[in-house]
Amino acid sequence: DVKVTQSSRYLVKRTGEKVFLECVQDMDHENMFWYRQDPGLGLRLIYFSYDVKMKEKGDIPEGYSVSREKKERFSLILESASTNQTSMYLCASQGDSGANVLTFGAGSRLTVL
Amino acid sequence: QKEVEQNSGPLSVPEGAIASLNCTYSDRGSQSFFWYRQYSGKSPELIMSIYSNGDKEDGRFTAQLNKASQYVSLLIRDSQPSDSATYLCAVRVGQNFVFGPGTRLSVLP
């Protein structure tokens, strides 16, 4: 089974801090995604990457950046955290062959004070 | 804007009944459709995928796809309290996956 590991389950940060959310997958998948999930709004795509050093903006990229230096690792960066970025962040991975499905990590719940 | 719509619920059914969850999507070019289950505080997990018109059965779950009408449904037979969760419909659009807001299902003992 594909394993997607998010390094931090719970984080509390202060407004203006720089925040790194790390995601690692172990199945050599090409495609990786970052979503945020908020009550009543569902999952919204922030960024995705289909190869090393490649990235594409999703629906809500403002205030976020990403890094994919190695195939297995996809990082989400909040350059200057704000209270409206308090949310659940979900990383997902997907291969180009086979079942064509998304597999999610356990999620990182970020609170910005 | 590619959209996926679901009734937010909550949908309440008695234990042993059939739960019916529906989803509509706007992009006629979509080819891949998924149902995910999400328990409170957990991440989504895949239940079913469906790619062609008709029904696909897996145990107590049946996914139904009608591309002409642009809807996907999920039937859960013999519903159990452990099925109580939020069910997310997802549609692949190009390289992206677009999710609906989810339907909260409550199975009453």
XYZ file of N, CA and C in Angstrom:
666
model
N 0.835 -1.199 0.000
C 0.000 0.000 0.000
C 0.870 1.249 0.000
N 0.368 2.253 -0.700
C 1.040 3.547 -0.698
C 0.966 4.146 0.689
N 2.084 4.689 1.104
C 2.075 5.380 2.383
C 2.449 6.839 2.143
N 1.600 7.728 2.631
C 1.855 9.164 2.541
C 1.983 9.671 3.968
N 3.139 10.216 4.286
C 3.435 10.625 5.657
C 3.559 12.141 5.739
N 2.772 12.723 6.615
C 2.878 14.157 6.901
C 3.579 14.298 8.237
N 4.596 15.114 8.267
C 5.514 15.103 9.408
C 4.877 15.619 10.691
N 3.934 16.547 10.584
C 3.363 17.143 11.790
C 1.861 16.966 11.790
N 1.318 16.391 12.839
C -0.144 16.245 12.916
C -0.803 17.511 13.443
N -0.148 18.150 14.413
C -0.707 19.363 15.013
C 0.402 20.407 15.150
N 0.089 21.613 14.695
C 1.049 22.705 14.863
C 0.290 23.935 15.351
N 0.957 24.686 16.220
C 0.445 25.985 16.644
C 1.527 27.008 16.356
N 1.190 28.005 15.565
C 2.148 29.033 15.174
C 1.565 30.420 15.436
N 2.433 31.400 15.427
C 1.989 32.781 15.624
C 1.937 33.517 14.288
N 1.076 34.495 14.224
C 0.950 35.327 13.030
C 2.314 35.854 12.612
N 2.618 35.706 11.319
C 3.881 36.206 10.782
C 4.992 35.182 10.740
N 4.821 34.069 11.426
C 5.849 33.027 11.402
C 5.870 32.330 10.044
N 7.023 31.783 9.696
C 7.156 30.954 8.502
C 6.878 29.511 8.908
N 6.042 28.839 8.118
C 5.619 27.490 8.463
C 5.958 26.538 7.312
N 6.535 25.397 7.657
C 6.825 24.345 6.683
C 5.988 23.117 7.015
N 5.249 22.629 6.023
C 4.535 21.366 6.166
C 5.157 20.378 5.188
N 5.611 19.249 5.735
C 6.326 18.273 4.918
C 5.447 17.068 4.616
N 5.640 16.526 3.419
C 4.889 15.347 2.991
C 5.825 14.430 2.217
N 5.814 13.148 2.584
C 6.681 12.176 1.921
C 5.841 10.971 1.521
N 6.035 10.503 0.267
C 5.354 9.281 -0.179
C 6.406 8.254 -0.588
N 6.030 6.975 -0.444
C 7.011 5.910 -0.607
C 6.780 5.046 -1.841
N 5.974 5.513 -2.805
C 5.631 4.667 -3.948
C 6.105 5.237 -5.274
N 7.044 6.144 -5.260
C 7.601 6.669 -6.503
C 6.521 7.318 -7.387
N 5.521 7.916 -6.756
C 4.453 8.568 -7.510
C 4.924 9.877 -8.118
N 4.417 10.143 -9.328
C 4.775 11.389 -9.990
C 4.011 12.579 -9.412
N 2.731 12.379 -9.142
C 1.856 13.511 -8.813
C 1.629 13.632 -7.315
N 1.778 14.840 -6.814
C 1.507 15.111 -5.400
C 0.710 16.398 -5.280
N -0.107 16.466 -4.238
C -1.082 17.545 -4.092
C -1.100 18.046 -2.654
N -1.402 19.330 -2.510
C -1.723 19.898 -1.202
C -3.119 20.498 -1.250
N -3.961 20.054 -0.306
C -5.305 20.589 -0.138
C -5.423 21.192 1.249
N -6.366 22.126 1.392
C -6.799 22.495 2.724
C -8.286 22.197 2.829
N -8.696 21.854 4.054
C -10.081 21.463 4.270
C -10.646 22.289 5.410
N -11.737 22.965 5.126
C -12.402 23.804 6.111
C -13.870 23.449 6.164
N -14.481 23.525 7.348
C -15.905 23.191 7.479
C -16.767 23.991 6.513
N -17.628 23.292 5.792
C -18.533 23.950 4.851
C -17.925 24.282 3.514
N -16.606 24.191 3.403
C -15.933 24.539 2.136
C -15.326 23.333 1.445
N -15.261 22.215 2.126
C -14.709 21.016 1.506
C -13.207 21.107 1.309
N -12.700 20.259 0.404
C -11.271 20.249 0.090
C -11.003 21.218 -1.061
N -10.050 22.092 -0.842
C -9.676 23.044 -1.887
C -8.201 22.860 -2.220
N -7.902 22.794 -3.505
C -6.548 22.530 -3.964
C -5.696 23.791 -3.867
N -4.549 23.666 -3.216
C -3.623 24.797 -3.074
C -2.594 24.761 -4.198
N -1.852 23.676 -4.280
C -0.847 23.464 -5.324
C -0.778 21.977 -5.629
N -0.318 21.664 -6.824
C 0.046 20.290 -7.107
C 1.338 20.260 -7.918
N 1.948 19.095 -7.961
C 3.217 18.911 -8.660
C 3.170 17.592 -9.417
N 3.552 17.607 -10.680
C 3.534 16.388 -11.469
C 4.937 15.877 -11.774
N 5.948 16.521 -11.216
C 7.319 16.034 -11.390
C 8.233 16.848 -10.482
N 9.445 16.382 -10.328
C 10.419 17.116 -9.530
C 10.605 18.517 -10.108
N 10.613 19.492 -9.213
C 10.806 20.901 -9.542
C 9.667 21.487 -10.376
N 8.606 20.734 -10.615
C 7.449 21.251 -11.346
C 6.317 21.504 -10.360
N 5.603 22.607 -10.566
C 4.474 22.909 -9.701
C 3.421 23.662 -10.490
N 2.185 23.492 -10.064
C 1.076 24.192 -10.687
C 0.184 24.757 -9.588
N -0.304 25.954 -9.784
C -1.221 26.546 -8.816
C -2.566 25.850 -8.887
N -3.158 25.702 -7.719
C -4.516 25.192 -7.655
C -5.508 26.334 -7.559
N -6.561 26.122 -6.811
C -7.622 27.117 -6.721
C -7.321 28.244 -5.728
N -6.509 27.959 -4.711
C -6.267 28.962 -3.662
C -4.781 29.049 -3.321
N -3.912 29.438 -4.253
C -2.475 29.449 -3.971
C -1.967 30.664 -3.181
N -2.812 31.669 -3.045
C -2.341 32.914 -2.428
C -1.900 32.679 -0.988
N -0.709 33.164 -0.665
C -0.183 33.026 0.687
C 0.610 31.754 0.907
N 0.698 30.931 -0.130
C 1.404 29.654 -0.029
C 2.451 29.531 -1.135
N 3.473 28.731 -0.873
C 4.389 28.297 -1.917
C 4.710 26.826 -1.665
N 5.339 26.186 -2.634
C 5.646 24.760 -2.501
C 7.055 24.505 -3.011
N 7.564 23.348 -2.621
C 8.894 22.931 -3.057
C 8.865 21.439 -3.308
N 9.431 21.042 -4.448
C 9.582 19.607 -4.726
C 10.964 19.386 -5.327
N 11.909 19.177 -4.440
C 13.304 18.964 -4.835
C 13.591 17.489 -5.095
N 12.841 16.620 -4.441
C 12.970 15.181 -4.649
C 11.588 14.611 -4.932
N 11.553 13.527 -5.690
C 10.280 12.980 -6.136
C 9.376 12.599 -4.964
N 9.958 12.099 -3.896
C 9.148 11.582 -2.805
C 8.658 12.660 -1.831
N 9.161 13.878 -1.952
C 8.877 14.888 -0.932
C 8.257 16.141 -1.560
N 7.156 16.587 -0.960
C 6.455 17.778 -1.444
C 6.133 18.639 -0.237
N 6.716 19.831 -0.195
C 6.583 20.684 0.980
C 5.680 21.874 0.685
N 4.882 22.222 1.661
C 4.026 23.411 1.586
C 4.596 24.448 2.540
N 4.731 25.659 2.061
C 5.354 26.724 2.845
C 4.388 27.896 2.981
N 4.206 28.331 4.216
C 3.465 29.551 4.485
C 4.513 30.594 4.853
N 4.762 31.540 3.971
C 5.852 32.492 4.167
C 5.629 33.370 5.398
N 4.393 33.765 5.622
C 4.050 34.610 6.776
C 2.643 34.225 7.200
N 2.568 33.335 8.175
C 1.275 32.752 8.535
C 0.292 33.818 9.014
N -0.957 33.617 8.633
C -2.024 34.507 9.094
C -3.139 33.662 9.703
N -3.982 34.306 10.494
C -5.028 33.566 11.214
C -5.997 32.876 10.251
N -6.201 33.436 9.060
C -7.125 32.795 8.116
C -6.510 31.572 7.435
N -5.293 31.229 7.792
C -4.681 30.001 7.307
C -4.780 28.875 8.330
N -5.486 29.135 9.410
C -5.815 28.071 10.352
C -6.725 27.084 9.650
N -6.294 25.822 9.566
C -7.035 24.850 8.768
C -6.425 23.472 8.943
N -7.089 22.481 8.336
C -6.518 21.148 8.176
C -5.870 21.093 6.792
N -4.615 20.684 6.752
C -3.894 20.582 5.477
C -3.667 19.106 5.153
N -4.065 18.733 3.969
C -3.983 17.343 3.534
C -3.075 17.225 2.316
N -2.107 16.342 2.424
C -1.232 16.022 1.302
C -1.746 14.737 0.655
N -1.621 14.630 -0.651
C -2.047 13.414 -1.351
C -1.064 13.105 -2.471
N -1.043 11.832 -2.837
C -0.118 11.357 -3.853
C -0.879 10.482 -4.836
N -0.424 10.469 -6.091
C -1.110 9.691 -7.107
C -0.127 9.298 -8.197
N -0.188 8.027 -8.603
C 0.669 7.566 -9.677
C -0.011 7.724 -11.019
N 0.742 7.688 -12.083
C 0.179 7.861 -13.417
C -0.348 6.563 -14.000
N -0.092 5.467 -13.347
C -0.561 4.190 -13.875
C -1.386 3.494 -12.791
N -1.932 2.354 -13.136
C -2.645 1.576 -12.134
C -3.981 2.185 -11.770
N -4.263 2.261 -10.498
C -5.601 2.608 -10.046
C -5.944 4.078 -10.219
N -4.982 4.916 -10.472
C -5.294 6.306 -10.802
C -6.012 7.019 -9.669
N -5.752 6.635 -8.430
C -6.467 7.231 -7.315
C -5.533 8.068 -6.465
N -6.151 8.950 -5.676
C -5.432 9.750 -4.703
C -5.344 9.010 -3.385
N -4.168 9.027 -2.782
C -4.001 8.510 -1.437
C -3.567 9.660 -0.543
N -4.269 9.824 0.580
C -4.027 10.953 1.459
C -3.135 10.593 2.632
N -2.390 11.593 3.102
C -1.725 11.491 4.381
C -2.721 11.719 5.508
N -2.230 11.644 6.744
C -3.105 11.737 7.917
C -3.589 13.165 8.174
N -2.944 14.148 7.552
C -3.359 15.534 7.721
C -2.521 16.260 8.762
N -2.430 17.577 8.584
C -1.734 18.439 9.536
C -2.693 19.558 9.930
N -3.045 19.575 11.211
C -3.955 20.631 11.664
C -3.134 21.806 12.175
N -3.243 22.906 11.476
C -2.476 24.114 11.799
C -3.388 25.146 12.445
N -2.929 25.660 13.575
C -3.604 26.781 14.229
C -2.655 27.962 14.244
N -3.109 29.093 13.725
C -2.306 30.320 13.717
C -2.949 31.312 14.680
N -2.174 31.692 15.681
C -2.709 32.592 16.722
C -2.363 34.034 16.429
N -14.999 27.378 -13.814
C -14.802 26.698 -12.536
C -15.446 25.319 -12.603
N -14.646 24.294 -12.377
C -15.177 22.942 -12.371
C -15.846 22.700 -11.038
N -17.081 22.207 -11.061
C -17.820 22.054 -9.820
C -18.306 20.639 -9.622
N -18.311 20.258 -8.371
C -18.886 18.984 -7.950
C -19.818 19.309 -6.792
N -21.064 18.870 -6.907
C -22.050 19.226 -5.903
C -22.612 17.985 -5.216
N -22.841 18.136 -3.930
C -23.468 17.097 -3.121
C -24.383 17.752 -2.109
N -25.404 17.028 -1.682
C -26.206 17.498 -0.556
C -25.372 17.347 0.709
N -25.348 18.407 1.522
C -24.460 18.372 2.693
C -24.988 17.482 3.807
N -26.295 17.199 3.754
C -26.874 16.383 4.812
C -27.129 17.222 6.061
N -27.242 16.586 7.232
C -26.970 15.161 7.418
C -28.083 14.266 6.873
N -27.654 13.116 6.377
C -28.566 12.088 5.929
C -28.608 11.038 7.028
N -29.785 10.819 7.561
C -29.932 9.851 8.641
C -30.714 8.648 8.144
N -30.174 7.456 8.379
C -30.866 6.221 8.004
C -30.788 5.254 9.173
N -31.784 4.384 9.328
C -31.713 3.384 10.401
C -30.750 2.265 10.020
N -30.218 1.632 11.023
C -29.321 0.503 10.802
C -30.017 -0.565 9.961
N -29.290 -1.086 8.957
C -29.844 -2.111 8.081
C -30.490 -1.576 6.823
N -30.726 -0.273 6.771
C -31.367 0.331 5.599
C -30.330 0.605 4.508
N -30.843 1.029 3.352
C -29.969 1.437 2.258
C -29.766 2.954 2.324
N -28.504 3.368 2.304
C -28.187 4.800 2.248
C -27.845 5.143 0.809
N -28.413 6.240 0.314
C -28.196 6.660 -1.073
C -27.581 8.049 -1.080
N -26.401 8.164 -1.646
C -25.675 9.426 -1.681
C -25.497 9.844 -3.139
N -25.737 11.115 -3.419
C -25.712 11.580 -4.805
C -24.711 12.697 -5.019
N -24.272 12.814 -6.271
C -23.244 13.790 -6.630
C -23.468 14.186 -8.083
N -23.391 15.465 -8.376
C -23.433 15.921 -9.769
C -22.171 16.707 -10.064
N -21.769 16.703 -11.334
C -20.542 17.398 -11.714
C -20.784 18.188 -12.983
N -19.970 19.199 -13.208
C -20.236 20.133 -14.307
C -19.393 19.873 -15.559
N -18.249 19.227 -15.414
C -17.342 19.063 -16.559
C -17.669 17.790 -17.327
N -18.208 17.946 -18.522
C -18.608 16.788 -19.326
C -17.425 15.939 -19.762
N -16.225 16.510 -19.715
C -15.039 15.767 -20.125
C -14.470 14.858 -19.052
N -15.047 14.878 -17.853
C -14.525 14.061 -16.757
C -14.653 12.579 -17.085
N -13.610 11.831 -16.709
C -13.582 10.405 -17.053
C -13.456 9.502 -15.839
N -13.035 10.067 -14.710
C -12.760 9.240 -13.534
C -13.495 9.814 -12.338
N -14.132 8.907 -11.567
C -15.005 9.347 -10.475
C -14.727 8.491 -9.249
N -14.777 9.123 -8.088
C -14.354 8.449 -6.872
C -15.279 8.799 -5.718
N -15.413 7.855 -4.811
C -16.068 8.109 -3.531
C -15.057 7.864 -2.418
N -14.916 8.853 -1.542
C -14.056 8.754 -0.373
C -14.921 8.840 0.880
N -14.496 8.140 1.905
C -15.140 8.215 3.220
C -14.180 8.925 4.165
N -14.714 9.821 4.975
C -13.894 10.553 5.935
C -14.562 10.535 7.300
N -13.904 9.879 8.237
C -14.360 9.914 9.618
C -13.883 11.219 10.244
N -14.609 11.650 11.264
C -14.298 12.914 11.929
C -12.854 12.918 12.436
N -12.106 13.938 12.060
C -10.729 14.068 12.515
C -9.722 13.232 11.749
N -10.192 12.488 10.753
C -9.299 11.631 9.958
C -9.219 12.143 8.526
N -8.324 11.559 7.747
C -8.196 11.951 6.347
C -9.098 11.071 5.484
N -9.406 11.522 4.272
C -10.274 10.730 3.392
C -9.624 9.409 2.986
N -10.443 8.371 2.875
C -9.959 7.085 2.386
C -10.856 6.635 1.244
N -10.257 6.052 0.222
C -10.990 5.657 -0.970
C -11.912 4.477 -0.689
N -13.171 4.608 -1.132
C -14.100 3.485 -1.065
C -14.265 2.851 -2.433
N -14.567 3.683 -3.429
C -14.888 3.161 -4.757
C -14.345 4.103 -5.817
N -13.980 3.542 -6.947
C -13.703 4.323 -8.145
C -14.561 3.760 -9.268
N -14.981 4.610 -10.196
C -15.793 4.149 -11.321
C -15.447 4.977 -12.537
N -15.351 4.309 -13.679
C -14.849 4.988 -14.871
C -15.803 4.884 -16.062
N -16.758 3.962 -16.010
C -17.663 3.804 -17.147
C -19.109 3.783 -16.656
N -20.015 4.110 -17.550
C -21.434 4.159 -17.199
C -21.915 2.816 -16.645
N -22.834 2.913 -15.697
C -23.416 1.703 -15.140
C -23.115 1.582 -13.662
N -23.202 0.361 -13.171
C -23.024 0.065 -11.754
C -21.711 -0.673 -11.531
N -21.130 -0.416 -10.368
C -19.950 -1.165 -9.930
C -20.164 -1.513 -8.471
N -20.077 -2.800 -8.168
C -20.373 -3.265 -6.818
C -19.108 -3.757 -6.137
N -19.021 -3.442 -4.848
C -17.912 -3.941 -4.024
C -18.454 -4.153 -2.620
N -18.788 -5.399 -2.317
C -19.354 -5.702 -1.009
C -20.693 -5.007 -0.824
N -20.823 -4.229 0.251
C -22.083 -3.530 0.517
C -22.219 -2.228 -0.270
N -21.184 -1.861 -1.002
C -21.169 -0.581 -1.707
C -21.411 -0.781 -3.201
N -22.248 0.087 -3.778
C -22.449 0.122 -5.222
C -22.322 1.559 -5.697
N -21.432 1.776 -6.648
C -21.321 3.085 -7.277
C -22.055 3.038 -8.609
N -22.744 4.124 -8.930
C -23.488 4.217 -10.181
C -23.047 5.480 -10.906
N -22.808 5.356 -12.204
C -22.358 6.496 -12.994
C -23.264 6.672 -14.197
N -23.695 7.899 -14.436
C -24.477 8.256 -15.615
C -23.849 9.513 -16.209
N -23.004 9.328 -17.213
C -22.281 10.463 -17.778
C -23.208 11.408 -18.540
N -24.250 10.871 -19.157
C -25.175 11.733 -19.904
C -25.863 12.725 -18.976
N -26.208 12.276 -17.786
C -26.860 13.141 -16.806
C -25.866 13.777 -15.844
N -24.612 13.408 -15.956
C -23.533 13.982 -15.140
C -23.789 13.775 -13.657
N -24.108 12.555 -13.291
C -24.233 12.272 -11.864
C -23.599 10.933 -11.519
N -23.178 10.883 -10.286
C -22.591 9.684 -9.693
C -23.308 9.455 -8.372
N -23.580 8.209 -8.056
C -24.211 7.937 -6.774
C -23.490 6.789 -6.077
N -23.705 6.711 -4.786
C -23.158 5.640 -3.967
C -24.287 5.080 -3.124
N -24.494 3.769 -3.228
C -25.479 3.086 -2.401
C -24.735 2.246 -1.376
N -25.179 2.345 -0.139
C -24.625 1.511 0.919
C -25.754 0.625 1.429
N -25.631 -0.663 1.187
C -26.659 -1.606 1.646
C -26.365 -2.046 3.069
N -27.441 -2.452 3.772
C -27.279 -2.940 5.151
C -26.402 -1.982 5.963
N -26.790 -0.732 5.989
C -25.981 0.311 6.651
C -25.720 -0.041 8.109
N -24.496 0.250 8.548
C -24.071 -0.018 9.910
C -23.691 1.295 10.600
N -23.780 1.350 11.923
C -23.345 2.570 12.624
C -21.920 2.970 12.259
N -21.070 1.982 11.938
C -19.686 2.287 11.571
C -19.580 2.974 10.205
N -20.675 3.012 9.455
C -20.682 3.743 8.184
C -20.919 5.237 8.397
N -21.233 5.637 9.611
C -21.463 7.056 9.900
C -20.172 7.829 9.666
N -20.216 8.748 8.702
C -19.019 9.479 8.273
C -19.467 10.518 7.253
N -18.515 11.280 6.778
C -18.774 12.177 5.651
C -18.257 11.518 4.386
N -19.084 11.520 3.350
C -18.726 10.880 2.081
C -18.460 11.957 1.042
N -17.270 11.898 0.479
C -16.820 12.896 -0.487
C -16.835 12.301 -1.888
N -17.461 13.012 -2.795
C -17.426 12.653 -4.208
C -16.273 13.419 -4.848
N -15.496 12.757 -5.687
C -14.371 13.419 -6.350
C -14.384 13.077 -7.832
N -14.018 14.051 -8.639
C -13.997 13.899 -10.095
C -12.622 14.320 -10.596
N -12.039 13.499 -11.444
C -10.743 13.875 -12.008
C -10.980 14.761 -13.227
N -10.363 15.931 -13.193
C -10.458 16.889 -14.289
C -9.035 17.196 -14.721
N -8.631 16.649 -15.866
C -7.227 16.783 -16.277
C -6.338 16.076 -15.280
N -5.368 16.790 -14.735
C -4.501 16.191 -13.725
C -4.989 16.473 -12.305
N -6.070 17.204 -12.184
C -6.570 17.572 -10.861
C -7.719 16.687 -10.435
N -7.966 16.717 -9.131
C -9.128 16.055 -8.564
C -9.966 17.142 -7.898
N -11.224 17.236 -8.299
C -12.119 18.228 -7.716
C -13.081 17.502 -6.790
N -13.194 18.003 -5.576
C -14.015 17.352 -4.560
C -15.309 18.120 -4.337
N -16.360 17.382 -4.051
C -17.585 17.986 -3.569
C -17.448 18.309 -2.086
N -18.424 19.024 -1.537
C -18.344 19.432 -0.131
C -18.579 18.293 0.850
N -19.084 17.159 0.355
C -19.316 16.004 1.217
C -20.734 15.938 1.742
N -21.191 14.711 1.963
C -22.490 14.455 2.590
C -22.249 13.724 3.895
N -22.786 14.273 4.970
C -22.618 13.625 6.275
C -23.719 12.581 6.457
N -23.311 11.340 6.675
C -24.242 10.231 6.871
C -24.234 9.815 8.327
N -25.424 9.651 8.866
C -25.564 9.151 10.226
C -26.434 7.902 10.185
N -25.893 6.770 10.643
C -26.644 5.514 10.686
C -27.051 5.278 12.129
N -28.358 5.245 12.347
C -28.894 5.181 13.704
C -29.098 3.738 14.139
N -28.567 3.351 15.313
C -28.730 1.960 15.784
C -30.189 1.646 16.078
